[in-house]
Coordinates of C-alpha atoms in Angstrom, one line a residue:
Chain A
M1 CA 12.1 130.7 115.5
T2 CA 15.1 129.5 113.9
S3 CA 18.7 129.2 115.4
A4 CA 19.0 131.6 112.1
V5 CA 17.3 134.3 114.8
L6 CA 18.6 133.0 118.0
D7 CA 20.1 135.8 120.2
Q8 CA 23.8 136.1 118.8
T9 CA 25.2 136.1 122.4
F10 CA 23.7 132.9 122.8
V11 CA 25.3 131.4 119.9
Q12 CA 28.5 132.6 120.6
W13 CA 28.4 131.0 124.1
R14 CA 27.0 127.7 122.7
G15 CA 29.8 127.2 120.4
A16 CA 32.5 128.5 123.0
Q17 CA 31.1 126.0 125.3
Q18 CA 30.9 123.1 123.0
A19 CA 34.4 123.7 122.1
A20 CA 35.6 123.3 126.0
V21 CA 34.1 120.7 126.5
E22 CA 35.2 118.9 123.4
Q23 CA 38.7 120.0 124.7
A24 CA 37.9 118.7 128.3
L25 CA 36.5 115.0 126.8
S26 CA 39.6 114.9 124.9
G27 CA 41.6 115.1 127.5
W28 CA 39.7 113.0 129.9
V29 CA 38.9 109.9 127.4
P30 CA 41.9 107.7 127.5
L31 CA 43.7 107.6 124.4
D32 CA 45.5 104.4 126.2
A33 CA 43.3 102.0 127.0
P34 CA 44.4 98.5 126.0
A35 CA 43.8 96.7 122.9
G36 CA 41.8 99.1 121.3
L37 CA 39.0 100.1 124.1
G38 CA 40.4 103.7 124.5
E39 CA 39.9 104.4 120.5
A40 CA 36.5 102.8 120.6
M41 CA 35.7 105.3 123.7
R42 CA 37.0 108.1 122.0
Y43 CA 35.3 107.4 118.7
A44 CA 31.8 107.0 120.8
V45 CA 32.5 110.3 122.7
L46 CA 34.6 112.8 120.4
D47 CA 33.7 115.2 117.8
G48 CA 30.3 114.9 117.5
G49 CA 26.8 115.9 119.3
K50 CA 25.2 119.0 120.1
R51 CA 26.4 118.6 123.6
L52 CA 23.0 119.5 125.0
R53 CA 23.5 117.9 128.0
P54 CA 26.8 119.6 129.0
L55 CA 25.3 123.2 127.7
L56 CA 22.6 122.4 130.6
V57 CA 25.2 121.5 133.1
L58 CA 27.1 124.7 132.4
A59 CA 24.1 127.1 131.5
T60 CA 22.7 126.5 135.2
C61 CA 26.1 126.4 136.8
E62 CA 26.4 130.1 135.4
A63 CA 22.9 130.9 136.4
V64 CA 23.5 129.7 139.9
G65 CA 26.9 131.2 140.6
G66 CA 28.5 127.7 141.0
Q67 CA 31.9 126.3 140.6
A68 CA 33.5 126.1 137.2
D69 CA 35.6 123.2 137.3
A70 CA 32.9 121.1 139.0
A71 CA 30.4 122.3 136.2
M72 CA 32.9 121.5 133.6
R73 CA 33.6 117.9 134.9
A74 CA 29.6 117.0 135.6
A75 CA 28.9 118.3 132.1
C76 CA 31.5 115.8 130.7
A77 CA 30.4 113.0 133.2
V78 CA 26.7 113.3 131.8
E79 CA 27.8 113.2 128.4
L80 CA 29.7 110.2 128.9
I81 CA 26.5 108.7 130.0
H82 CA 24.8 110.1 127.2
A83 CA 27.6 108.5 124.9
Y84 CA 27.5 105.1 126.5
S85 CA 23.7 104.9 125.9
L86 CA 23.9 105.7 122.5
V87 CA 26.5 102.7 121.8
H88 CA 24.6 100.3 123.5
D89 CA 21.1 101.7 121.9
D90 CA 22.5 101.0 118.7
M91 CA 23.8 97.9 119.0
P92 CA 21.7 94.6 117.2
C93 CA 19.8 93.4 120.2
M94 CA 18.7 96.7 120.6
D95 CA 17.7 99.5 117.8
N96 CA 20.3 97.9 115.3
D97 CA 21.3 100.8 113.8
V98 CA 24.3 101.8 111.5
L99 CA 24.7 105.7 111.7
R100 CA 25.1 108.0 114.3
R101 CA 26.4 111.3 114.4
G102 CA 26.6 111.1 110.5
K103 CA 29.4 108.4 110.8
P104 CA 29.1 104.4 111.5
T105 CA 28.0 103.3 114.7
V106 CA 30.3 102.2 117.2
H107 CA 29.8 98.0 116.8
V108 CA 29.8 98.5 112.8
Q109 CA 33.5 100.4 113.4
F110 CA 35.1 97.9 116.0
G111 CA 32.9 95.5 116.5
E112 CA 30.0 94.1 119.2
A113 CA 32.3 93.3 121.6
Q114 CA 34.1 96.3 122.2
A115 CA 31.3 98.3 121.4
L116 CA 29.9 96.7 124.4
L117 CA 32.9 97.4 126.8
A118 CA 33.6 101.2 125.3
G119 CA 29.8 101.6 126.9
D120 CA 30.8 100.1 130.4
A121 CA 34.1 101.6 130.7
L122 CA 32.3 104.8 129.7
Q123 CA 29.9 104.8 132.4
A124 CA 32.6 104.1 134.6
L125 CA 34.9 106.8 133.6
A126 CA 31.9 109.0 134.0
F127 CA 31.9 108.3 137.9
E128 CA 35.6 108.8 138.1
L129 CA 35.4 112.1 136.5
L130 CA 33.3 113.3 139.7
V131 CA 35.8 112.5 142.1
P132 CA 39.4 113.6 141.2
G133 CA 42.1 112.1 142.7
D134 CA 43.2 115.6 143.5
G135 CA 40.2 116.1 145.6
S136 CA 39.6 119.4 144.1
L137 CA 36.1 119.4 143.7
G138 CA 35.9 118.8 147.4
D139 CA 34.1 115.3 148.6
A140 CA 30.8 117.2 149.5
M141 CA 30.8 118.2 145.7
S142 CA 31.8 114.9 144.5
A143 CA 29.3 112.8 146.3
R144 CA 26.4 115.0 145.5
L145 CA 27.4 114.5 141.8
C146 CA 27.6 110.9 142.2
R147 CA 24.5 110.6 143.6
L148 CA 22.5 112.9 140.9
L149 CA 24.0 110.8 138.4
A150 CA 23.8 107.2 139.4
L151 CA 20.2 107.8 140.2
A152 CA 19.5 109.3 136.5
A153 CA 21.5 106.6 134.8
G154 CA 19.8 103.6 136.6
A155 CA 16.8 101.7 136.5
D156 CA 14.4 104.6 137.9
G157 CA 16.1 106.7 135.2
M158 CA 17.2 106.1 131.6
A159 CA 18.2 102.6 131.6
G160 CA 14.5 101.7 133.1
G161 CA 13.2 103.9 130.4
Q162 CA 15.2 101.8 127.6
A163 CA 13.5 98.9 128.9
V164 CA 9.9 100.9 128.8
D165 CA 11.0 101.8 125.6
L166 CA 11.9 98.0 124.4
A167 CA 8.8 96.8 126.0
S168 CA 6.7 99.0 124.0
V169 CA 7.0 98.2 120.6
G170 CA 3.9 97.7 118.7
I171 CA 1.9 98.8 121.8
A172 CA -0.4 101.8 121.6
L173 CA 0.7 103.8 124.8
D174 CA -1.2 106.8 126.1
Q175 CA -0.2 110.0 126.9
R176 CA 0.5 109.5 130.3
Q177 CA 2.5 106.2 129.9
L178 CA 4.4 107.9 126.9
E179 CA 5.5 111.0 129.1
A180 CA 6.5 108.4 131.8
M181 CA 8.5 106.5 129.1
H182 CA 10.4 109.4 128.2
R183 CA 10.8 111.2 131.9
R184 CA 12.7 108.0 132.5
K185 CA 14.5 107.0 128.7
T186 CA 15.7 110.8 128.1
G187 CA 14.0 113.0 130.4
A188 CA 16.3 111.7 133.8
L189 CA 19.2 112.7 132.1
L190 CA 18.4 115.9 130.7
Q191 CA 16.9 117.5 134.2
A192 CA 19.8 115.6 135.9
S193 CA 22.3 118.2 133.8
V194 CA 20.0 120.9 135.3
T195 CA 19.8 119.9 139.1
M196 CA 24.0 118.7 139.1
G197 CA 24.5 122.4 137.1
A198 CA 22.4 123.2 140.3
A199 CA 24.5 121.3 142.7
T200 CA 27.6 123.2 141.7
G201 CA 26.5 126.1 143.5
A202 CA 24.5 126.8 146.8
V203 CA 20.8 127.0 145.6
A204 CA 17.8 128.1 147.8
R205 CA 14.9 125.3 147.9
D206 CA 12.4 126.8 145.5
T207 CA 14.8 127.8 142.6
L208 CA 15.8 124.0 142.8
A209 CA 12.3 123.1 142.1
A210 CA 12.0 125.6 139.7
L211 CA 15.3 124.5 137.8
A212 CA 14.4 120.8 138.3
D213 CA 10.7 121.8 136.4
Y214 CA 12.6 123.6 134.1
G215 CA 15.0 120.4 133.3
A216 CA 12.0 118.2 133.1
C217 CA 10.1 120.4 130.9
V218 CA 13.3 120.5 128.5
G219 CA 13.4 116.7 128.6
L220 CA 10.2 116.6 127.4
A221 CA 10.1 119.0 124.5
F222 CA 13.4 117.5 123.7
Q223 CA 11.5 114.0 123.0
V224 CA 8.5 115.7 121.3
V225 CA 10.4 117.4 118.8
D226 CA 12.8 114.4 118.3
D227 CA 9.6 112.8 117.5
I228 CA 9.0 115.4 115.3
L229 CA 12.0 115.3 112.9
D230 CA 11.9 111.6 113.0
V231 CA 9.0 112.1 110.3
T232 CA 9.7 115.3 109.0
A233 CA 13.9 115.7 108.4
D234 CA 16.2 113.3 106.7
S235 CA 18.7 111.0 107.7
A236 CA 21.5 113.2 106.2
T237 CA 20.2 116.5 108.6
L238 CA 19.9 114.1 111.4
G239 CA 23.0 112.2 111.3
K240 CA 21.4 109.6 112.2
T241 CA 18.7 107.4 110.3
A242 CA 15.3 108.9 109.9
G243 CA 11.8 107.7 110.1
K244 CA 13.5 105.0 112.4
D245 CA 10.4 105.0 115.1
A246 CA 8.0 104.5 112.6
A247 CA 9.6 101.5 111.0
A248 CA 10.1 99.8 114.6
D249 CA 6.2 100.7 115.2
K250 CA 7.3 102.8 118.5
P251 CA 5.1 104.7 120.2
T252 CA 5.7 108.5 119.5
F253 CA 4.0 111.7 120.6
V254 CA 3.5 112.1 116.8
S255 CA 2.1 108.5 116.3
L256 CA 0.1 108.8 119.4
M257 CA -1.6 112.6 118.6
G258 CA -0.6 113.7 115.0
L259 CA 2.2 116.2 113.5
G260 CA 0.4 119.4 114.2
P261 CA -1.0 118.1 117.8
A262 CA 2.5 117.3 118.7
Q263 CA 4.1 120.9 117.6
T264 CA 1.2 122.1 119.6
Y265 CA 2.1 120.3 122.1
A266 CA 5.9 120.9 122.1
D267 CA 5.2 124.5 121.8
N268 CA 3.3 124.2 125.2
V269 CA 5.9 122.4 127.2
L270 CA 8.4 125.3 125.9
A271 CA 6.0 127.6 127.2
R272 CA 6.4 125.8 130.8
A273 CA 9.8 125.8 130.6
H274 CA 10.0 129.1 130.4
A275 CA 7.8 129.8 133.2
A276 CA 9.6 127.7 135.6
L277 CA 12.6 129.9 135.0
D278 CA 10.8 133.1 135.4
R279 CA 9.6 131.6 138.9
S280 CA 13.2 130.3 139.7
G281 CA 14.2 133.7 140.9
L282 CA 17.6 133.4 139.4
E283 CA 19.1 136.9 138.4
R284 CA 20.5 135.9 135.0
P285 CA 18.4 132.7 133.4
G286 CA 19.0 134.0 129.9
T287 CA 20.9 131.2 128.8
L288 CA 18.8 128.7 130.1
H289 CA 15.9 130.4 128.4
A290 CA 17.8 130.7 125.0
L291 CA 18.6 126.4 125.2
A292 CA 15.2 125.8 125.9
D293 CA 14.3 127.9 122.7
W294 CA 16.9 125.9 120.8
V295 CA 16.0 122.4 122.2
A296 CA 12.4 123.3 120.9
H297 CA 13.0 125.1 117.3
R298 CA 16.4 123.0 116.4
A299 CA 16.4 121.4 113.3
S300 CA 18.2 118.3 113.6
Chain B
M1 CA 43.8 72.2 152.3
T2 CA 40.3 71.5 151.1
S3 CA 37.0 73.7 152.2
A4 CA 36.8 70.5 154.7
V5 CA 39.6 71.3 156.9
L6 CA 39.3 74.9 156.5
D7 CA 38.9 76.4 160.3
Q8 CA 35.2 75.9 161.6
T9 CA 35.4 80.0 162.7
F10 CA 36.1 81.0 159.2
V11 CA 33.7 78.9 157.7
Q12 CA 30.9 79.9 160.0
W13 CA 31.9 83.8 159.3
R14 CA 31.7 82.9 155.6
G15 CA 28.2 81.7 156.0
A16 CA 27.0 84.6 158.2
Q17 CA 28.4 87.1 156.1
Q18 CA 27.2 85.5 153.1
A19 CA 23.8 85.4 154.4
A20 CA 23.8 88.8 155.4
V21 CA 25.1 90.3 151.8
E22 CA 22.4 88.0 150.2
Q23 CA 19.9 90.1 152.4
A24 CA 21.7 93.4 151.6
L25 CA 21.6 92.9 148.1
S26 CA 18.1 91.9 148.3
G27 CA 16.8 95.0 149.5
W28 CA 18.7 97.2 147.3
V29 CA 18.2 95.7 143.9
P30 CA 14.8 97.0 142.9
L31 CA 12.1 94.9 142.8
D32 CA 9.8 97.4 140.9
A33 CA 12.0 98.6 137.9
P34 CA 10.0 99.1 135.1
A35 CA 9.6 96.5 132.5
G36 CA 10.9 93.6 134.0
L37 CA 14.1 95.2 134.6
G38 CA 14.3 94.7 137.7
E39 CA 13.2 90.9 137.8
A40 CA 16.6 91.0 135.3
M41 CA 18.6 92.5 137.9
R42 CA 17.7 90.5 140.7
Y43 CA 18.1 87.3 138.6
A44 CA 21.6 88.7 137.6
V45 CA 22.9 89.3 141.3
L46 CA 20.8 87.0 143.6
D47 CA 21.1 83.5 145.1
G48 CA 24.4 82.7 143.4
G49 CA 28.1 82.8 143.3
K50 CA 30.8 82.8 146.2
R51 CA 30.7 86.5 147.1
L52 CA 34.1 86.3 147.4
R53 CA 34.3 90.4 146.9
P54 CA 31.7 91.4 149.2
L55 CA 33.8 88.8 151.9
L56 CA 37.2 90.6 151.0
V57 CA 35.5 93.7 151.5
L58 CA 34.1 92.8 154.9
A59 CA 37.2 90.8 156.1
T60 CA 39.3 94.0 155.6
C61 CA 36.8 96.6 157.0
E62 CA 36.9 94.0 160.1
A63 CA 40.4 93.6 160.1
V64 CA 41.4 97.5 160.1
G65 CA 38.5 98.2 162.3
G66 CA 36.4 100.0 159.8
Q67 CA 32.8 101.5 159.9
A68 CA 30.6 98.3 159.3
D69 CA 27.6 99.9 157.3
A70 CA 30.3 101.4 154.8
A71 CA 31.8 98.0 154.2
M72 CA 28.2 96.6 153.8
R73 CA 27.7 99.1 151.0
A74 CA 31.1 98.7 149.5
A75 CA 30.6 95.0 149.7
C76 CA 27.3 95.0 147.7
A77 CA 28.9 97.7 145.1
V78 CA 31.5 95.6 144.2
E79 CA 29.4 92.6 143.9
L80 CA 27.0 94.5 141.8
I81 CA 30.1 95.6 139.2
H82 CA 31.1 92.1 139.1
A83 CA 27.6 90.7 138.6
Y84 CA 27.1 93.2 135.7
S85 CA 30.3 92.2 134.1
L86 CA 29.3 88.4 134.4
V87 CA 26.1 89.4 132.0
H88 CA 27.7 91.3 129.4
D89 CA 30.5 88.6 129.3
D90 CA 28.2 86.1 128.8
M91 CA 26.3 87.9 126.0
P92 CA 26.5 86.0 122.4
C93 CA 28.6 88.9 121.0
M94 CA 31.5 88.1 124.1
D95 CA 32.0 84.8 125.3
N96 CA 28.0 83.7 124.4
D97 CA 27.7 81.6 127.6
V98 CA 24.3 79.9 128.5
L99 CA 25.3 78.7 132.2
R100 CA 26.2 80.7 135.2
R101 CA 25.7 79.5 138.8
G102 CA 24.1 76.5 137.8
K103 CA 21.0 78.4 136.0
P104 CA 20.4 79.7 132.1
T105 CA 22.5 83.0 131.6
V106 CA 20.6 85.9 132.0
H107 CA 20.4 86.8 128.2
V108 CA 18.8 83.6 127.3
Q109 CA 16.5 83.9 130.5
F110 CA 15.2 87.5 129.2
G111 CA 16.5 88.4 125.8
E112 CA 20.1 90.2 125.0
A113 CA 18.5 93.5 124.8
Q114 CA 17.5 93.4 128.6
A115 CA 20.5 91.9 129.8
L116 CA 22.7 94.7 128.2
L117 CA 20.4 97.1 130.1
A118 CA 20.0 95.4 133.1
G119 CA 23.9 95.0 133.2
D120 CA 24.0 99.0 132.8
A121 CA 21.6 99.7 135.3
L122 CA 23.8 97.5 138.1
Q123 CA 27.0 99.4 137.4
A124 CA 24.4 102.6 137.8
L125 CA 23.2 100.8 141.3
A126 CA 26.7 100.2 142.6
F127 CA 27.4 103.7 142.5
E128 CA 24.2 104.5 143.5
L129 CA 24.6 102.4 146.8
L130 CA 27.8 104.3 147.6
V131 CA 26.4 107.5 148.4
P132 CA 23.2 106.8 150.2
G133 CA 20.5 109.6 150.2
D134 CA 20.7 110.1 153.9
G135 CA 24.4 110.9 153.7
S136 CA 25.1 108.3 156.3
L137 CA 28.2 107.4 155.1
G138 CA 29.8 110.9 154.8
D139 CA 30.8 112.4 152.2
A140 CA 34.5 112.0 152.2
M141 CA 33.9 108.0 152.7
S142 CA 31.4 108.2 149.8
A143 CA 33.7 110.0 147.3
R144 CA 36.6 107.7 148.2
L145 CA 34.4 104.7 147.7
C146 CA 33.1 106.0 144.1
R147 CA 36.7 106.6 143.5
L148 CA 38.2 103.5 143.8
L149 CA 35.6 101.4 142.7
A150 CA 35.2 103.5 139.3
L151 CA 39.4 103.1 138.8
A152 CA 38.5 99.0 139.5
A153 CA 35.7 99.0 137.1
G154 CA 36.6 101.1 133.9
A155 CA 39.1 101.1 131.0
D156 CA 42.4 101.3 133.6
G157 CA 40.6 97.7 135.5
M158 CA 37.7 95.2 134.2
A159 CA 36.6 96.5 131.3
G160 CA 40.4 97.5 129.9
G161 CA 41.3 93.7 130.8
Q162 CA 38.1 92.4 129.3
A163 CA 39.5 94.1 125.9
V164 CA 42.8 92.5 126.3
D165 CA 41.1 89.4 126.8
L166 CA 38.9 89.7 124.0
A167 CA 42.3 90.6 121.6
S168 CA 44.0 87.7 123.1
V169 CA 42.3 84.7 121.8
G170 CA 44.3 82.8 119.4
I171 CA 47.3 84.6 120.9
A172 CA 50.0 83.4 122.6
L173 CA 50.9 85.7 125.6
D174 CA 53.7 85.5 127.7
Q175 CA 53.6 85.0 131.5
R176 CA 53.8 89.0 132.0
Q177 CA 51.2 89.7 129.4
L178 CA 49.0 87.1 131.0
E179 CA 49.8 88.5 134.3
A180 CA 49.1 92.3 133.1
M181 CA 45.6 91.1 131.5
H182 CA 44.4 89.5 134.5
R183 CA 45.9 92.1 137.0
R184 CA 43.1 94.1 134.9
K185 CA 40.1 91.5 133.9
T186 CA 39.7 90.2 137.7
G187 CA 42.6 91.6 139.6
A188 CA 41.5 95.2 139.5
L189 CA 38.0 94.7 140.9
L190 CA 39.5 91.6 143.9
Q191 CA 42.3 94.1 144.8
A192 CA 39.5 96.8 145.4
S193 CA 37.4 94.6 147.3
V194 CA 40.3 95.1 149.9
T195 CA 41.3 98.8 149.3
M196 CA 37.6 99.8 149.7
G197 CA 37.2 97.4 153.0
A198 CA 40.5 99.5 154.5
A199 CA 38.9 102.9 153.1
T200 CA 35.8 102.1 155.5
G201 CA 38.9 102.7 158.2
A202 CA 41.9 104.9 159.1
V203 CA 44.8 102.7 157.8
A204 CA 48.6 103.8 157.6
R205 CA 49.9 104.0 154.6
D206 CA 52.5 100.9 155.1
T207 CA 49.6 98.9 156.0
L208 CA 47.5 100.3 153.1
A209 CA 50.2 98.9 151.0
A210 CA 50.6 95.7 152.0
L211 CA 46.6 95.1 152.0
A212 CA 47.0 96.1 148.1
D213 CA 49.7 93.8 147.7
Y214 CA 47.3 90.9 149.5
G215 CA 44.4 92.0 146.9
A216 CA 46.8 91.9 144.0
C217 CA 48.1 88.3 145.2
V218 CA 44.4 87.1 146.0
G219 CA 43.5 88.5 142.6
L220 CA 46.3 86.3 140.7
A221 CA 45.5 83.3 142.9
F222 CA 41.9 83.3 142.1
Q223 CA 42.7 83.7 138.0
V224 CA 45.5 80.4 138.2
V225 CA 43.2 78.7 140.2
D226 CA 40.3 79.4 137.8
D227 CA 42.2 78.4 134.7
I228 CA 43.1 75.3 136.4
L229 CA 39.4 74.4 137.4
D230 CA 38.4 75.2 134.1
V231 CA 40.2 72.2 132.9
T232 CA 39.9 69.5 136.0
A233 CA 36.3 70.5 137.3
D234 CA 33.1 69.6 135.2
S235 CA 30.6 72.1 134.5
A236 CA 28.2 70.6 137.3
T237 CA 30.7 71.4 139.6
L238 CA 31.6 74.7 138.7
G239 CA 27.9 76.1 137.6
K240 CA 29.4 77.5 134.4
T241 CA 30.6 75.9 131.3
A242 CA 33.6 73.9 132.1
G243 CA 36.3 73.7 129.4
K244 CA 35.5 76.9 127.7
D245 CA 39.0 78.8 127.9
A246 CA 40.4 76.0 126.0
A247 CA 37.6 75.6 123.7
A248 CA 37.6 79.6 122.8
D249 CA 41.3 79.2 122.3
K250 CA 42.1 81.6 125.1
P251 CA 45.6 81.7 126.9
T252 CA 45.2 80.7 130.0
F253 CA 48.1 80.2 132.8
V254 CA 47.6 76.2 132.2
S255 CA 48.3 76.7 128.5
L256 CA 51.5 78.5 129.3
M257 CA 52.7 76.6 131.8
G258 CA 51.3 73.5 131.9
L259 CA 48.8 72.1 134.9
G260 CA 51.6 71.3 137.8
P261 CA 53.2 74.3 137.2
A262 CA 50.1 76.4 137.4
Q263 CA 49.5 74.8 140.4
T264 CA 52.9 75.3 141.7
Y265 CA 52.6 79.1 140.9
A266 CA 49.4 79.4 142.4
D267 CA 51.0 78.0 146.0
N268 CA 54.0 80.5 145.5
V269 CA 51.2 83.6 144.6
L270 CA 49.0 82.1 147.6
A271 CA 52.4 82.1 149.7
R272 CA 52.9 85.9 148.4
A273 CA 49.5 87.0 149.6
H274 CA 50.3 85.5 153.2
A275 CA 53.5 87.1 153.2
A276 CA 51.9 90.9 152.5
L277 CA 49.3 90.3 155.8
D278 CA 52.3 89.2 157.5
R279 CA 54.0 92.6 156.9
S280 CA 50.7 94.2 157.2
G281 CA 50.8 95.3 160.7
L282 CA 47.2 94.2 161.4
E283 CA 46.3 93.0 164.4
R284 CA 43.7 90.6 163.3
P285 CA 44.4 89.0 160.0
G286 CA 43.0 86.1 160.3
T287 CA 40.1 86.3 157.9
L288 CA 42.1 87.5 155.4
H289 CA 44.3 84.7 155.6
A290 CA 41.6 82.0 155.3
L291 CA 40.0 83.7 152.6
A292 CA 43.5 83.7 150.5
D293 CA 43.3 80.0 151.3
W294 CA 40.0 79.2 150.2
V295 CA 40.5 81.5 146.8
A296 CA 43.4 78.9 146.2
H297 CA 42.4 75.9 147.5
R298 CA 38.5 76.4 146.4
A299 CA 36.6 73.4 144.1
S300 CA 34.4 75.3 142.2

């Protein structure tokens, strides 16, 4: 399946939600932060990316009949965490990358110090969004979302996965180790997108467990396909530097198992994502099914 | 006044609270984060520093009769934000410093990439602490503390102040601009320490306003004395590189007004801190008075 044959209803939903997320982010990422910091933050966040994490939050909220304004704040908060991680990850002391979303990376555009600070400020802003000053989300919702986001972003989640990634250059990980790294590095935030979406509504325990499984499978599918695209796509299509994992001697699903088996593995993980939704008991899981297909069959 | 003549009750209180904070931090900063990340996080946080911010949280909680377990979590959360900011601030792309709390800085000890990640993970951990998994703080308390911390740490607080600091090298700021920079850079988190401490209890509006003024004055006094010590103390006493502001051509209260007038200014700000407490209506503000004296008269 390619995006050309994706359900048109989904394609329309996706476009509308991406526009809504862009508008919300533009309203929340400050124009007026001092000394150019706001400009760097907005450059890092606006006008780019697939907004996969926000879409997962919003689709899950819809599937569980959750609170829409809480979901939009959660969607933007996870995207801010994702955006800050890209800014820091691209810095010279990390991946030293110059191209992101088809544009110069933040440190190339604004300098390393400003990139460091912009990332730091974006992380703080993510939590700020989850506790609006007017209390409109309700304290219970704010607290729940803050906890899910903090756990996904921290040492046991994304930041921990980055540390493993750093330590793995030139090391042959086995499949279990590679999966464990990605469960943290990209999986934790993708899964949190789903569980935060679920947290905007009232969800039975079994449904929440199935949604968490779905989120984990989408996270893994995302990473395997990322590894495949790093080998098969060019930089112009990706909007970021292609072939960089191999150049950096980083372990990937492709380097571990080869291109064909990696594709088969991605197909299997996608099937598990669909199966998790099938046992979720949700009445309207259609958009979540379509999102999983999109993740697994995307071209960039 | 020097610490030798500080009230012995305060000195004992301070020592006991510093030990309690150290123990709490040691329990909360993970030993087992992957790939050395936990080690770098613990190195950045444990066994060092005056713990001024935690002491402000705890003293304010005591003064308002607040919830002690919430205050200890808030105290550690603000210290984690402070610690992460030092880690990032010391990095080569920022202040490029090699000495902190008498030890090699985190990036010297663990490498730049690990320092970057450790700082990022410490910020996430700060918010995690404020929303314990068992819900023991109550949702309203968790939400309130998260909001205060996020605002103090972000673009309108500490990170924004750092951006102004960066942009001010070699520029002659006037007193108003210098105060505005420090209100964000160090003042926001010091003030938040007081307001978060107040948030652990039920405080009348006028009392809260007086406490916020007190926090702002303590923050300003802290910075002016920091500028004075940068000129008058040596690196061994400070545990960090002395004379670095002048070497970096950064505007300071000393470079702006000279050493004597800077000391007079500090004395005036200290008097304003005491006056704010006097009008707070608090029955037991003694420790807060003593903390302000300590900040203004410290030797390192």
